[in-house]
mmCIF file of C-alpha atoms and ligand atoms in Angstrom:
data_model
loop_
_atom_site.group_PDB
_atom_site.id
_atom_site.type_symbol
_atom_site.label_atom_id
_atom_site.label_comp_id
_atom_site.label_asym_id
_atom_site.label_seq_id
_atom_site.Cartn_x
_atom_site.Cartn_y
_atom_site.Cartn_z
ATOM 1 C CA MET G 188 0.000 0.000 0.000
ATOM 2 C CA LYS G 189 0.992 3.647 -0.300
ATOM 3 C CA ALA G 190 1.775 5.575 2.876
ATOM 4 C CA ILE G 191 3.408 8.805 3.976
ATOM 5 C CA THR G 192 6.691 7.778 5.505
ATOM 6 C CA PHE G 193 10.076 9.192 6.498
ATOM 7 C CA ASP G 194 13.534 7.623 6.639
ATOM 8 C CA THR G 195 15.315 10.293 8.620
ATOM 9 C CA PHE G 196 14.287 12.706 11.392
ATOM 10 C CA GLY G 197 13.908 16.305 10.277
ATOM 11 C CA GLY G 198 11.582 19.004 8.960
ATOM 12 C CA PRO G 199 8.307 18.422 7.103
ATOM 13 C CA GLU G 200 10.319 17.876 3.892
ATOM 14 C CA VAL G 201 11.434 14.420 5.110
ATOM 15 C CA LEU G 202 7.870 13.159 4.555
ATOM 16 C CA HIS G 203 7.239 11.358 1.269
ATOM 17 C CA VAL G 204 4.827 8.831 -0.182
ATOM 18 C CA ALA G 205 6.248 5.323 -0.565
ATOM 19 C CA GLU G 206 5.156 1.733 -0.881
ATOM 20 C CA VAL G 207 5.017 -0.080 2.500
ATOM 21 C CA PRO G 208 3.713 -3.527 3.497
ATOM 22 C CA LEU G 209 -0.068 -3.879 3.932
ATOM 23 C CA PRO G 210 -0.705 -4.231 7.688
ATOM 24 C CA VAL G 211 -2.416 -7.436 8.845
ATOM 25 C CA PRO G 212 -4.969 -7.188 11.677
ATOM 26 C CA GLY G 213 -4.137 -9.203 14.783
ATOM 27 C CA PRO G 214 -6.626 -10.495 17.357
ATOM 28 C CA GLY G 215 -8.959 -7.708 18.452
ATOM 29 C CA GLN G 216 -7.965 -5.403 15.604
ATOM 30 C CA ILE G 217 -9.773 -4.256 12.495
ATOM 31 C CA ARG G 218 -8.134 -3.060 9.311
ATOM 32 C CA ILE G 219 -9.520 0.215 8.002
ATOM 33 C CA GLN G 220 -9.312 1.501 4.455
ATOM 34 C CA VAL G 221 -8.316 5.027 5.404
ATOM 35 C CA ARG G 222 -10.465 7.893 4.115
ATOM 36 C CA ALA G 223 -9.111 10.540 6.504
ATOM 37 C CA ALA G 224 -6.194 10.755 8.926
ATOM 38 C CA GLY G 225 -5.787 13.504 11.501
ATOM 39 C CA VAL G 226 -2.471 15.290 11.961
ATOM 40 C CA ASN G 227 -1.542 15.929 15.591
ATOM 41 C CA PRO G 228 1.265 18.247 16.716
ATOM 42 C CA LEU G 229 2.797 15.143 18.297
ATOM 43 C CA ASP G 230 3.336 13.758 14.791
ATOM 44 C CA GLY G 231 5.586 16.687 13.951
ATOM 45 C CA LYS G 232 7.488 16.296 17.224
ATOM 46 C CA ILE G 233 8.121 12.605 16.451
ATOM 47 C CA ARG G 234 9.065 13.402 12.840
ATOM 48 C CA SER G 235 11.589 16.034 13.973
ATOM 49 C CA GLY G 236 13.281 13.620 16.379
ATOM 50 C CA ALA G 237 12.383 15.787 19.396
ATOM 51 C CA MET G 238 10.551 12.874 21.040
ATOM 52 C CA LYS G 239 13.177 10.173 20.380
ATOM 53 C CA ALA G 240 13.736 9.575 24.088
ATOM 54 C CA VAL G 241 10.010 9.222 24.848
ATOM 55 C CA PHE G 242 8.801 7.577 21.633
ATOM 56 C CA PRO G 243 11.674 5.529 20.205
ATOM 57 C CA THR G 244 10.685 5.414 16.517
ATOM 58 C CA PRO G 245 12.363 2.869 14.262
ATOM 59 C CA LEU G 246 12.732 4.293 10.742
ATOM 60 C CA PRO G 247 11.223 4.247 8.191
ATOM 61 C CA ALA G 248 8.062 5.087 10.117
ATOM 62 C CA VAL G 249 4.405 5.837 9.356
ATOM 63 C CA LEU G 250 2.790 8.372 11.693
ATOM 64 C CA GLY G 251 -0.801 9.056 12.679
ATOM 65 C CA ILE G 252 -3.379 8.173 15.351
ATOM 66 C CA ASP G 253 -6.704 9.745 14.297
ATOM 67 C CA VAL G 254 -8.284 7.579 11.603
ATOM 68 C CA ALA G 255 -11.631 7.282 9.841
ATOM 69 C CA GLY G 256 -12.565 5.015 6.974
ATOM 70 C CA VAL G 257 -14.205 1.789 5.938
ATOM 71 C CA VAL G 258 -13.643 -1.583 7.632
ATOM 72 C CA ASP G 259 -11.678 -3.758 5.240
ATOM 73 C CA ALA G 260 -10.654 -6.845 7.260
ATOM 74 C CA LEU G 261 -11.344 -8.293 10.704
ATOM 75 C CA GLY G 262 -8.872 -9.799 13.169
ATOM 76 C CA ASP G 263 -9.834 -12.751 15.349
ATOM 77 C CA GLY G 264 -12.563 -12.007 17.864
ATOM 78 C CA ILE G 265 -14.083 -8.961 16.136
ATOM 79 C CA THR G 266 -17.875 -9.201 16.139
ATOM 80 C CA ASP G 267 -19.029 -5.612 16.668
ATOM 81 C CA VAL G 268 -18.386 -4.336 13.118
ATOM 82 C CA ALA G 269 -18.438 -5.869 9.636
ATOM 83 C CA VAL G 270 -16.424 -5.342 6.487
ATOM 84 C CA GLY G 271 -17.845 -2.256 4.750
ATOM 85 C CA ASP G 272 -18.855 -0.407 7.940
ATOM 86 C CA ARG G 273 -17.767 3.225 8.319
ATOM 87 C CA VAL G 274 -15.731 3.753 11.504
ATOM 88 C CA VAL G 275 -13.591 6.268 13.355
ATOM 89 C CA GLY G 276 -10.942 5.378 15.906
ATOM 90 C CA TRP G 277 -7.366 5.404 17.134
ATOM 91 C CA ALA G 278 -4.875 3.812 14.742
ATOM 92 C CA ASP G 279 -2.388 1.438 16.340
ATOM 93 C CA ALA G 280 1.361 1.894 15.883
ATOM 94 C CA PRO G 281 3.491 1.078 14.006
ATOM 95 C CA ALA G 282 1.111 1.030 10.998
ATOM 96 C CA GLY G 283 -0.231 4.509 11.956
ATOM 97 C CA SER G 284 -2.981 6.254 10.018
ATOM 98 C CA TYR G 285 -0.961 8.041 7.301
ATOM 99 C CA GLY G 286 -1.419 5.090 4.937
ATOM 100 C CA GLU G 287 -4.050 3.652 2.650
ATOM 101 C CA TYR G 288 -4.820 1.110 5.396
ATOM 102 C CA ALA G 289 -4.591 1.283 9.188
ATOM 103 C CA LEU G 290 -5.158 -1.072 12.118
ATOM 104 C CA ALA G 291 -7.279 -0.189 15.137
ATOM 105 C CA GLY G 292 -8.345 -1.927 18.319
ATOM 106 C CA ALA G 293 -10.472 0.966 19.612
ATOM 107 C CA TYR G 294 -13.059 2.427 17.226
ATOM 108 C CA THR G 295 -16.743 3.238 16.887
ATOM 109 C CA PRO G 296 -19.195 3.201 13.969
ATOM 110 C CA LEU G 297 -19.625 6.535 12.210
ATOM 111 C CA PRO G 298 -23.137 7.981 12.469
ATOM 112 C CA ASP G 299 -24.883 8.597 9.149
ATOM 113 C CA GLY G 300 -24.199 12.103 7.946
ATOM 114 C CA LEU G 301 -20.803 12.486 9.616
ATOM 115 C CA ASP G 302 -18.057 12.710 7.031
ATOM 116 C CA PHE G 303 -14.590 11.229 7.429
ATOM 117 C CA PRO G 304 -12.609 14.504 7.818
ATOM 118 C CA ALA G 305 -14.991 15.769 10.526
ATOM 119 C CA ALA G 306 -14.768 12.404 12.291
ATOM 120 C CA VAL G 307 -10.982 12.546 12.685
ATOM 121 C CA THR G 308 -11.272 15.743 14.723
ATOM 122 C CA LEU G 309 -12.493 13.546 17.579
ATOM 123 C CA PRO G 310 -10.294 10.621 18.718
ATOM 124 C CA VAL G 311 -7.130 12.272 20.093
ATOM 125 C CA ALA G 312 -8.847 15.533 21.016
ATOM 126 C CA GLY G 313 -11.724 13.764 22.766
ATOM 127 C CA GLU G 314 -9.528 11.379 24.728
ATOM 128 C CA THR G 315 -7.125 14.141 25.742
ATOM 129 C CA ALA G 316 -9.921 16.473 26.820
ATOM 130 C CA ALA G 317 -11.672 13.847 28.946
ATOM 131 C CA ARG G 318 -8.432 12.581 30.522
ATOM 132 C CA SER G 319 -7.322 16.117 31.397
ATOM 133 C CA LEU G 320 -10.654 17.213 32.873
ATOM 134 C CA ASN G 321 -10.816 14.005 34.932
ATOM 135 C CA LEU G 322 -7.277 14.538 36.197
ATOM 136 C CA LEU G 323 -8.152 18.094 37.232
ATOM 137 C CA LYS G 324 -11.476 16.905 38.687
ATOM 138 C CA VAL G 325 -13.271 19.720 36.868
ATOM 139 C CA GLY G 326 -16.886 19.891 37.956
ATOM 140 C CA ASP G 327 -19.923 22.017 38.542
ATOM 141 C CA GLY G 328 -19.070 25.482 39.839
ATOM 142 C CA ASP G 329 -15.368 25.377 38.967
ATOM 143 C CA THR G 330 -13.704 28.174 37.085
ATOM 144 C CA LEU G 331 -11.259 26.604 34.636
ATOM 145 C CA LEU G 332 -8.542 28.441 32.701
ATOM 146 C CA VAL G 333 -7.619 26.717 29.423
ATOM 147 C CA HIS G 334 -4.442 27.779 27.605
ATOM 148 C CA GLY G 335 -4.873 26.960 23.898
ATOM 149 C CA ALA G 336 -8.674 26.940 23.789
ATOM 150 C CA SER G 337 -8.866 27.546 20.037
ATOM 151 C CA GLY G 338 -6.888 24.465 18.969
ATOM 152 C CA ALA G 339 -8.024 20.955 18.139
ATOM 153 C CA VAL G 340 -7.783 19.750 21.754
ATOM 154 C CA GLY G 341 -8.903 23.061 23.237
ATOM 155 C CA GLN G 342 -12.148 23.237 21.285
ATOM 156 C CA VAL G 343 -13.372 19.901 22.616
ATOM 157 C CA THR G 344 -12.018 20.550 26.119
ATOM 158 C CA VAL G 345 -13.875 23.840 26.516
ATOM 159 C CA GLN G 346 -17.194 22.292 25.503
ATOM 160 C CA LEU G 347 -16.802 19.242 27.778
ATOM 161 C CA ALA G 348 -15.847 21.497 30.696
ATOM 162 C CA VAL G 349 -18.865 23.759 30.148
ATOM 163 C CA GLU G 350 -21.037 20.648 30.006
ATOM 164 C CA ARG G 351 -19.666 19.655 33.437
ATOM 165 C CA GLY G 352 -20.931 22.971 34.788
ATOM 166 C CA ALA G 353 -17.597 24.800 34.790
ATOM 167 C CA THR G 354 -17.082 28.446 33.899
ATOM 168 C CA VAL G 355 -14.274 28.471 31.359
ATOM 169 C CA ILE G 356 -11.775 31.170 30.447
ATOM 170 C CA GLY G 357 -9.945 30.234 27.260
ATOM 171 C CA THR G 358 -6.810 31.780 25.783
ATOM 172 C CA ALA G 359 -6.332 32.093 22.035
ATOM 173 C CA GLY G 360 -4.782 34.370 19.455
ATOM 174 C CA ALA G 361 -6.516 37.674 18.619
ATOM 175 C CA ALA G 362 -8.067 36.187 15.483
ATOM 176 C CA ASN G 363 -9.703 33.349 17.420
ATOM 177 C CA GLN G 364 -11.446 35.181 20.263
ATOM 178 C CA GLU G 365 -14.959 34.835 18.829
ATOM 179 C CA ARG G 366 -14.319 31.181 17.989
ATOM 180 C CA VAL G 367 -13.568 30.528 21.675
ATOM 181 C CA ARG G 368 -16.641 32.483 22.789
ATOM 182 C CA ALA G 369 -18.803 30.340 20.494
ATOM 183 C CA LEU G 370 -17.557 27.246 22.347
ATOM 184 C CA GLY G 371 -18.952 28.621 25.616
ATOM 185 C CA ALA G 372 -15.825 30.174 27.169
ATOM 186 C CA SER G 373 -14.827 33.744 27.985
ATOM 187 C CA PRO G 374 -11.940 34.394 25.612
ATOM 188 C CA THR G 375 -8.757 36.289 26.277
ATOM 189 C CA VAL G 376 -5.528 36.641 24.328
ATOM 190 C CA TYR G 377 -2.372 34.876 25.478
ATOM 191 C CA GLY G 378 0.870 36.767 26.151
ATOM 192 C CA PRO G 379 2.061 39.539 28.492
ATOM 193 C CA GLY G 380 -0.576 40.834 30.913
ATOM 194 C CA LEU G 381 -2.412 37.511 31.040
ATOM 195 C CA VAL G 382 -2.618 37.430 34.851
ATOM 196 C CA GLU G 383 -4.353 40.819 34.931
ATOM 197 C CA ARG G 384 -6.747 39.880 32.117
ATOM 198 C CA VAL G 385 -7.720 36.631 33.848
ATOM 199 C CA HIS G 386 -8.149 38.467 37.182
ATOM 200 C CA ALA G 387 -10.559 40.844 35.432
ATOM 201 C CA LEU G 388 -12.580 37.917 34.035
ATOM 202 C CA ALA G 389 -12.461 35.889 37.278
ATOM 203 C CA PRO G 390 -12.191 38.270 40.257
ATOM 204 C CA ASN G 391 -12.596 35.316 42.666
ATOM 205 C CA GLY G 392 -9.728 33.412 41.059
ATOM 206 C CA VAL G 393 -9.501 30.238 38.984
ATOM 207 C CA ASP G 394 -9.973 26.772 40.484
ATOM 208 C CA ALA G 395 -8.035 24.815 37.880
ATOM 209 C CA VAL G 396 -5.759 25.396 34.898
ATOM 210 C CA LEU G 397 -5.265 23.206 31.854
ATOM 211 C CA ASP G 398 -2.292 24.229 29.750
ATOM 212 C CA ILE G 399 -2.833 22.653 26.353
ATOM 213 C CA ALA G 400 -0.659 25.083 24.376
ATOM 214 C CA GLY G 401 2.585 24.511 26.277
ATOM 215 C CA LYS G 402 3.936 27.956 25.433
ATOM 216 C CA GLY G 403 5.327 29.161 28.755
ATOM 217 C CA ALA G 404 2.136 29.991 30.659
ATOM 218 C CA LEU G 405 2.918 27.859 33.726
ATOM 219 C CA PRO G 406 4.430 30.669 35.869
ATOM 220 C CA ASP G 407 1.331 32.834 35.229
ATOM 221 C CA SER G 408 -0.830 29.814 36.001
ATOM 222 C CA ILE G 409 0.937 29.237 39.319
ATOM 223 C CA GLU G 410 0.499 32.900 40.197
ATOM 224 C CA LEU G 411 -3.206 32.723 39.383
ATOM 225 C CA ARG G 412 -3.696 29.542 41.405
ATOM 226 C CA GLY G 413 -1.409 30.602 44.267
ATOM 227 C CA GLY G 414 0.478 27.301 43.925
ATOM 228 C CA ILE G 415 0.776 24.210 41.735
ATOM 229 C CA ASP G 416 -2.403 22.458 42.889
ATOM 230 C CA ARG G 417 -4.911 21.675 40.122
ATOM 231 C CA ILE G 418 -2.644 22.747 37.272
ATOM 232 C CA VAL G 419 -1.971 20.282 34.449
ATOM 233 C CA THR G 420 0.067 20.826 31.307
ATOM 234 C CA LEU G 421 -0.019 18.659 28.209
ATOM 235 C CA ALA G 422 2.961 20.175 26.453
ATOM 236 C CA ASP G 423 5.275 22.305 28.626
ATOM 237 C CA PHE G 424 8.474 20.516 29.653
ATOM 238 C CA ALA G 425 9.093 23.206 32.292
ATOM 239 C CA ALA G 426 6.516 21.258 34.307
ATOM 240 C CA GLN G 427 9.088 19.054 36.011
ATOM 241 C CA ARG G 428 11.201 22.027 37.159
ATOM 242 C CA LEU G 429 8.103 23.845 38.432
ATOM 243 C CA GLY G 430 6.535 20.782 40.070
ATOM 244 C CA VAL G 431 3.478 20.912 37.800
ATOM 245 C CA VAL G 432 1.733 17.727 36.617
ATOM 246 C CA PHE G 433 2.482 16.842 32.972
ATOM 247 C CA SER G 434 -0.109 14.482 31.526
ATOM 248 C CA ALA G 435 1.060 12.466 28.540
ATOM 249 C CA GLY G 436 -1.246 9.514 28.940
ATOM 250 C CA PRO G 437 -1.413 6.607 28.939
ATOM 251 C CA PRO G 438 -4.345 7.204 26.575
ATOM 252 C CA GLU G 439 -7.718 6.166 27.955
ATOM 253 C CA ASN G 440 -9.303 5.371 24.580
ATOM 254 C CA SER G 441 -13.012 4.783 25.114
ATOM 255 C CA ALA G 442 -15.004 3.681 22.073
ATOM 256 C CA ASP G 443 -18.210 4.559 23.950
ATOM 257 C CA ASP G 444 -17.062 8.122 24.639
ATOM 258 C CA LEU G 445 -15.922 8.479 21.030
ATOM 259 C CA GLY G 446 -19.319 7.279 19.849
ATOM 260 C CA THR G 447 -21.019 9.859 22.048
ATOM 261 C CA LEU G 448 -18.848 12.655 20.642
ATOM 262 C CA ALA G 449 -19.510 11.499 17.061
ATOM 263 C CA ASP G 450 -23.226 11.486 17.759
ATOM 264 C CA ARG G 451 -23.093 14.987 19.252
ATOM 265 C CA LEU G 452 -21.017 16.269 16.339
ATOM 266 C CA VAL G 453 -23.457 15.067 13.703
ATOM 267 C CA ARG G 454 -26.395 16.532 15.686
ATOM 268 C CA GLY G 455 -24.683 19.935 15.874
ATOM 269 C CA ARG G 456 -24.206 19.618 19.639
ATOM 270 C CA LEU G 457 -20.428 19.765 19.439
ATOM 271 C CA ILE G 458 -18.233 22.144 17.463
ATOM 272 C CA THR G 459 -14.924 21.048 15.969
ATOM 273 C CA THR G 460 -12.985 22.520 13.069
ATOM 274 C CA VAL G 461 -11.342 20.878 10.085
ATOM 275 C CA ALA G 462 -8.538 23.341 9.468
ATOM 276 C CA GLY G 463 -7.565 21.973 6.075
ATOM 277 C CA ILE G 464 -7.645 18.818 3.959
ATOM 278 C CA TYR G 465 -4.459 17.738 2.190
ATOM 279 C CA PRO G 466 -3.878 14.777 -0.150
ATOM 280 C CA PHE G 467 -1.051 12.451 0.933
ATOM 281 C CA ALA G 468 1.206 14.017 -1.713
ATOM 282 C CA GLU G 469 0.940 17.330 0.206
ATOM 283 C CA ALA G 470 1.891 15.899 3.605
ATOM 284 C CA GLU G 471 4.843 18.278 3.837
ATOM 285 C CA GLN G 472 2.534 21.303 3.659
ATOM 286 C CA ALA G 473 0.074 19.724 6.103
ATOM 287 C CA HIS G 474 2.888 19.297 8.636
ATOM 288 C CA ARG G 475 4.114 22.854 8.072
ATOM 289 C CA VAL G 476 0.649 24.113 9.001
ATOM 290 C CA SER G 477 0.419 21.836 12.042
ATOM 291 C CA ASP G 478 3.964 22.626 13.220
ATOM 292 C CA GLY G 479 3.122 26.346 13.011
ATOM 293 C CA GLY G 480 0.886 26.003 16.082
ATOM 294 C CA HIS G 481 -1.996 28.097 14.734
ATOM 295 C CA ALA G 482 -3.828 25.656 12.460
ATOM 296 C CA GLY G 483 -7.132 26.577 14.115
ATOM 297 C CA GLY G 484 -8.369 22.997 14.240
ATOM 298 C CA LYS G 485 -7.566 19.578 12.860
ATOM 299 C CA VAL G 486 -5.281 19.271 9.850
ATOM 300 C CA VAL G 487 -6.512 16.297 7.823
ATOM 301 C CA LEU G 488 -4.760 14.039 5.307
ATOM 302 C CA ILE G 489 -6.604 12.014 2.683
ATOM 303 C CA PRO G 490 -5.137 9.209 0.547
HETATM 304 N N1 NAP N 515 0.118 15.283 26.507
HETATM 305 C C1 NAP N 515 -0.922 14.821 25.808
HETATM 306 O O1 NAP N 515 -1.544 13.802 26.150
HETATM 307 C C2 NAP N 515 -1.332 15.550 24.556
HETATM 308 C C3 NAP N 515 -2.395 15.098 23.771
HETATM 309 C C4 NAP N 515 -2.784 15.862 22.650
HETATM 310 C C5 NAP N 515 -2.083 17.033 22.347
HETATM 311 N N2 NAP N 515 -1.030 17.397 23.117
HETATM 312 C C6 NAP N 515 -0.267 18.629 22.822
HETATM 313 O O2 NAP N 515 -1.142 19.721 23.002
HETATM 314 C C7 NAP N 515 -0.720 20.791 22.175
HETATM 315 C C8 NAP N 515 -1.929 21.335 21.424
HETATM 316 O O3 NAP N 515 -2.462 20.329 20.564
HETATM 317 P P1 NAP N 515 -3.615 20.722 19.522
HETATM 318 O O4 NAP N 515 -3.846 19.536 18.670
HETATM 319 O O5 NAP N 515 -4.738 21.374 20.211
HETATM 320 O O6 NAP N 515 -2.803 21.841 18.656
HETATM 321 P P2 NAP N 515 -3.356 23.055 17.800
HETATM 322 O O7 NAP N 515 -4.662 22.698 17.202
HETATM 323 O O8 NAP N 515 -2.236 23.444 16.921
HETATM 324 O O9 NAP N 515 -3.628 24.216 18.876
HETATM 325 C C9 NAP N 515 -2.590 24.981 19.412
HETATM 326 C C10 NAP N 515 -3.169 25.963 20.421
HETATM 327 O O10 NAP N 515 -2.078 26.687 21.024
HETATM 328 C C11 NAP N 515 -2.336 28.086 20.880
HETATM 329 N N3 NAP N 515 -1.059 28.803 20.796
HETATM 330 C C12 NAP N 515 -0.213 28.879 19.716
HETATM 331 N N4 NAP N 515 0.855 29.635 20.036
HETATM 332 C C13 NAP N 515 0.669 30.060 21.306
HETATM 333 C C14 NAP N 515 1.419 30.880 22.190
HETATM 334 N N5 NAP N 515 2.592 31.433 21.824
HETATM 335 N N6 NAP N 515 0.946 31.075 23.445
HETATM 336 C C15 NAP N 515 -0.222 30.529 23.835
HETATM 337 N N7 NAP N 515 -0.996 29.734 23.040
HETATM 338 C C16 NAP N 515 -0.536 29.514 21.803
HETATM 339 C C17 NAP N 515 -3.159 28.211 19.630
HETATM 340 O O11 NAP N 515 -3.856 29.438 19.622
HETATM 341 P P3 NAP N 515 -4.147 30.306 18.267
HETATM 342 O O12 NAP N 515 -4.186 29.329 17.109
HETATM 343 O O13 NAP N 515 -5.469 30.936 18.539
HETATM 344 O O14 NAP N 515 -3.007 31.267 18.147
HETATM 345 C C18 NAP N 515 -4.091 27.004 19.806
HETATM 346 O O15 NAP N 515 -5.125 27.296 20.698
HETATM 347 C C19 NAP N 515 0.387 20.223 21.279
HETATM 348 O O16 NAP N 515 1.647 20.591 21.809
HETATM 349 C C20 NAP N 515 0.191 18.726 21.389
HETATM 350 O O17 NAP N 515 1.373 18.005 21.148
HETATM 351 C C21 NAP N 515 -0.635 16.685 24.207
#
C-alpha cells in the first residue's frame, strides 16, 4: 500500500509517499481503508526527532493516530463491526494512520451524515480532553482556565468542561477570540498581561488550569492559582522544574465516549474545526501548518 513515511528525522520535507507492506490485523484489531487521517502536533514532534527519548521510533516510520474510513478486514474475535462499515478510531502503531490502510483496536461506527474529515477531529482531542478534565477533577461550579482553547484539543475541552458545569476562560490568538466564545468560554488573548486579564474575568480566582498550548504559561498559572495544585500541562516541559503535573497519557481510549462525541457532532451539539484537507502528496505542507501552532483545528490528510 501507499503511505506517507520518512527515513530520517527532520523538517516536514522528510515526509514522502512510498510503498510499504499492507498491515495485517491481529486479534482484536480491524483493518480500516483510510479515508481521513488527523495530523496531531505530536506527529511533527516525532518526525523532527524531538521525542526520540520518549517515543523511540524505528525508521522508516508511518505516523498518525486519528483515523476514519471503511472496515476492510477483521482480526480474530471482532464481532461488533463488519467489512464495509464506516468507523472512526485510534490507529495502532506502528502502521499509523498516514497510509491507505490502518489497524485499530479501539473504534466506533460513524453515524450517518458524519463525514470522514470531521470524524478525525475527535479521537485524540476527545480522549485528551476527557483525561485532562478528569485529572483536574473539573466539575460544577469550577472556574477553569484553558491555555490553547482555540486548537483541536482546546475546542473539545472547553465544551466538555462547560457541560460539566464549569465556567471556562480560554486563551487564544486575537483572530480566534470569537471562535472561543462560540464554544462557551470567555476568551482572552495569550501573552504579556495575562494574569491581569484573567483576574478581570475571574475576580474570585480560577480553580483549575489546563495548559494545552505549552507555550510558557505555567508561571502565570501558578500565580493565578497561588500554587501548583490543580494545574496540568499537556505540552510544557518546564513542568518538572516547576513541580506541575504533565499528563502524557497513557491514553484512555473509550469507544463509547468516542461514539457519544460522534453522535453529538453530527447533531450539531459539538463544534470542531477541520482546518484543512491535504492529499497524501501534500503531507509536507500539512505538517508545516500543524507545526506552526496556529492551524485553528484539525489538519486532515486524505489518501
Ligand atoms: N500530553 C498529551 O496527552 C497531549 C495530547 C494531545 C495534544 N497534546 C499537545 O497539546 C498541544 C496542542 O495540541 P492541539 O492539537 O490542540 O494543537 P493546535 O490545534 O495546533 O492548537 C494549538 C493551540 O495553542 C495556541 N497557541 C499557539 N501559540 C501560542 C502561544 N505562543 N501562546 C499561547 N498559546 C498559543 C493556539 O492558539 P491560536 O491558534 O489561537 O493562536 C491554539 O489554541 C500540542 O503541543 C500537542 O502536542 C498533548
